[in-house]
Short mmCIF file of C-alpha atoms in Angstrom, two decimals:
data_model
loop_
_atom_site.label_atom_id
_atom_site.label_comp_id
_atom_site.label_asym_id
_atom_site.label_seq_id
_atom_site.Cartn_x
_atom_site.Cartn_y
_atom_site.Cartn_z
CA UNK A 1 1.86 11.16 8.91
CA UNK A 2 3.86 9.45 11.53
CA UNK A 3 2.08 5.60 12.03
CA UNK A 4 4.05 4.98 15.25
CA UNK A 5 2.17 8.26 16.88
CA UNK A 6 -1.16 7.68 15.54
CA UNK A 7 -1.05 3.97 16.96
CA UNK A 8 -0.14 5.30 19.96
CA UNK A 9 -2.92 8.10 20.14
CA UNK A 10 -5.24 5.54 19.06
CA UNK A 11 -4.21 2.80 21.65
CA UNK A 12 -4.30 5.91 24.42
CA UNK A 13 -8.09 6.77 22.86
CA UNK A 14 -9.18 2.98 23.43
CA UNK A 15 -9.21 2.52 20.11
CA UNK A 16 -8.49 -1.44 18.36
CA UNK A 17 -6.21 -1.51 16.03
CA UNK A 18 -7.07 -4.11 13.77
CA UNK A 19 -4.54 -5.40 10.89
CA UNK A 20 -6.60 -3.62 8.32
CA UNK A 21 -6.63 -0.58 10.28
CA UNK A 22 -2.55 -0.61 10.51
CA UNK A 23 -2.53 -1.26 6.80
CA UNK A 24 -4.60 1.75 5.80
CA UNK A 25 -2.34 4.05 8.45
CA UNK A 26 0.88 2.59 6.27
CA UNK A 27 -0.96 2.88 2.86
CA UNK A 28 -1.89 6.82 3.24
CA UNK A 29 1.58 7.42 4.95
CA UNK A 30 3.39 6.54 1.68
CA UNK A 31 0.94 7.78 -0.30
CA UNK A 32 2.55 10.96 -1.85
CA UNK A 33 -1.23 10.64 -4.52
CA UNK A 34 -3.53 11.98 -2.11
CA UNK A 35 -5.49 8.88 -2.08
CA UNK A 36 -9.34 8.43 -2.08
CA UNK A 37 -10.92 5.50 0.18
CA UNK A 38 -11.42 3.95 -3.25
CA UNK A 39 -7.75 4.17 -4.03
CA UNK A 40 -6.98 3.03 -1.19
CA UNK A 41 -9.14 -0.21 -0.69
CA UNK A 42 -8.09 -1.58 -4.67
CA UNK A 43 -4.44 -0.94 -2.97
CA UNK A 44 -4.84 -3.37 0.29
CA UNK A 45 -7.85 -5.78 -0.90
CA UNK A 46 -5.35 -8.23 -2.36
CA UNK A 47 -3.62 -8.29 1.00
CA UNK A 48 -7.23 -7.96 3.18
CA UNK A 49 -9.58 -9.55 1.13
CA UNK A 50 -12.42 -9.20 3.70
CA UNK A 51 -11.73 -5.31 4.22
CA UNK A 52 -14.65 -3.62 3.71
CA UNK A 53 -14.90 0.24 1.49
CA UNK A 54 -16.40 1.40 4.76
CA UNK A 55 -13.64 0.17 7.04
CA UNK A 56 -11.63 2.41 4.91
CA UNK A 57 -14.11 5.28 5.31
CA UNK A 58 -14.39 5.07 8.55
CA UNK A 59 -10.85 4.83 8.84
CA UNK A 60 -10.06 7.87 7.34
CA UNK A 61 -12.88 9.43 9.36
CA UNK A 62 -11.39 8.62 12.60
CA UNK A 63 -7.54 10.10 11.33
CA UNK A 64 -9.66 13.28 10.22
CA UNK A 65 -10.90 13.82 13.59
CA UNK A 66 -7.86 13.30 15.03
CA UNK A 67 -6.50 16.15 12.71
CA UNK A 68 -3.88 13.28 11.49
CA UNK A 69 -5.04 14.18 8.37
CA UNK A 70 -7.55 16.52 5.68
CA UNK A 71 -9.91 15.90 3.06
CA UNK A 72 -9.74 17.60 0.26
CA UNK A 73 -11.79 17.73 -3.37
CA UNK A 74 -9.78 18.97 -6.39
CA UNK A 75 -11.87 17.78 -8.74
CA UNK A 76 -15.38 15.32 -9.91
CA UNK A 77 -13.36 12.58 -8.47
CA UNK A 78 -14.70 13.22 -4.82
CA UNK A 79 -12.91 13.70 -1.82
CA UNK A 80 -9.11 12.90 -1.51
CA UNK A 81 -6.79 12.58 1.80
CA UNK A 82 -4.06 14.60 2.32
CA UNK A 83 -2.05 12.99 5.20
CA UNK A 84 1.30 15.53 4.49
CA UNK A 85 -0.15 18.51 7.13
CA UNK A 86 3.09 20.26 6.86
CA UNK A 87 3.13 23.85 4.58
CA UNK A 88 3.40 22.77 1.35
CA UNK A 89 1.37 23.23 -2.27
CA UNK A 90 -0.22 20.73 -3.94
CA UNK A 91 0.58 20.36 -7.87
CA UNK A 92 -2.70 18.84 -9.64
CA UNK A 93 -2.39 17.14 -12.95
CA UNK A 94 -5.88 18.76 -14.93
CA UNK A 95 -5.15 15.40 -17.77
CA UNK A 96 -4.52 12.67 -15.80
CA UNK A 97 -5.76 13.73 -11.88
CA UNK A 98 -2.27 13.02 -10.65
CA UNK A 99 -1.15 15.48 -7.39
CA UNK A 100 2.03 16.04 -5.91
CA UNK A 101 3.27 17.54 -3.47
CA UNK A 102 5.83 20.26 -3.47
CA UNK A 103 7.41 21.88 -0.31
CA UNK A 104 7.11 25.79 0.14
CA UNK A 105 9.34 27.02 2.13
CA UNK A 106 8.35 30.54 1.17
CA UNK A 107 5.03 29.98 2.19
CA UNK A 108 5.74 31.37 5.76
CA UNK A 109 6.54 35.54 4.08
CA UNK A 110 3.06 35.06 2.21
CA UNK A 111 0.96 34.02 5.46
CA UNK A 112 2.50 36.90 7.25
CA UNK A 113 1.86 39.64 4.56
CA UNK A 114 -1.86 37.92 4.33
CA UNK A 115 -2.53 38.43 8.42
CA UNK A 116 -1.09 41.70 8.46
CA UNK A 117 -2.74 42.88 5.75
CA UNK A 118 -6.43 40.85 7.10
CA UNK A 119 -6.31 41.15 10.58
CA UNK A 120 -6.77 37.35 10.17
CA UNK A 121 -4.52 35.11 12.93
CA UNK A 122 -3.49 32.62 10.41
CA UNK A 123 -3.98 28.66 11.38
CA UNK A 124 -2.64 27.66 7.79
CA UNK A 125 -3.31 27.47 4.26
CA UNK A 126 -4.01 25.41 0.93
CA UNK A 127 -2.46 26.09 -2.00
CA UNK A 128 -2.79 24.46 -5.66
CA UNK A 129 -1.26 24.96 -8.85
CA UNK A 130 -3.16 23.28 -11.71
CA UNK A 131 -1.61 22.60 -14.88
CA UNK A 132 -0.10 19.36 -17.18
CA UNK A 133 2.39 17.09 -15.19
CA UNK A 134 4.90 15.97 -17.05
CA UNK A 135 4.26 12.95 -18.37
CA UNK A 136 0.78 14.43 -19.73
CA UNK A 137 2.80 17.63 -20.89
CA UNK A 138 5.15 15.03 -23.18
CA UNK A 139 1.97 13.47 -24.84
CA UNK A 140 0.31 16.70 -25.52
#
């Protein structure tokens, strides 16, 4: 997620930009753990101790709609946000929850042998490998 662009789409949109609002932008767009709002408030109350869960919601409600970024659900832990929107597979941790992501540059082959064989005009995809990451492989 680039911060600089989504301030500016939100500033062309009308929208305030409010310190809070800034900090969840930065938060997610490090965030290589696919944060939930959860995550994400224990991460900038200490800094913004009168942000609110539902700032953060609707936060990450507003960058959804803008497409800036997707929810996903991987597991019971409720929805996650995925602010990295560029091909890539996500690597989810079934011990400890953790997800990474990992760049697939052979994606592109796949989606083109899935359309030809579909018919389907391919918009994208979500991929997900589930296994132990390895600090939880070293402990089993």
């Amino acid at each position: 997620m680039d911060v600089d662009a989504v301030v500016n789409r939100l500033r062309e949109s009308g929208y305030r930009l409010t310190p809070q609002r800034l900090a969840i932008f930065r938060a997610l767009a490090a965030s290589r753990e696919h944060p939930s709002a959860q995550m994400l408030y224990e991460e900038l109350r200490e800094a913004f101790p009168m942000i609110s869960l539902a700032t953060v919601y609707s936060t990450l409600e507003l960058l959804k709609e803008m497409g800036e970024i997707v929810e996903v659900g991987f597991s019971d832990e409720g929805r996650r946000y995925e602010p990295n929107l560029h091909p890539h597979v996500n690597l989810v941790c079934v011990q400890c929850g953790k997800i990474q992501d990992f760049d697939a540059v052979a994606m592109s082959p796949i989606e083109q042998a899935v359309a030809d064989r579909s018919g389907y005009q391919i918009h994208g995809s979500r991929v997900e490998y589930f296994g132990l990451c390895p600090d939880c492989k070293q402990v089993a």
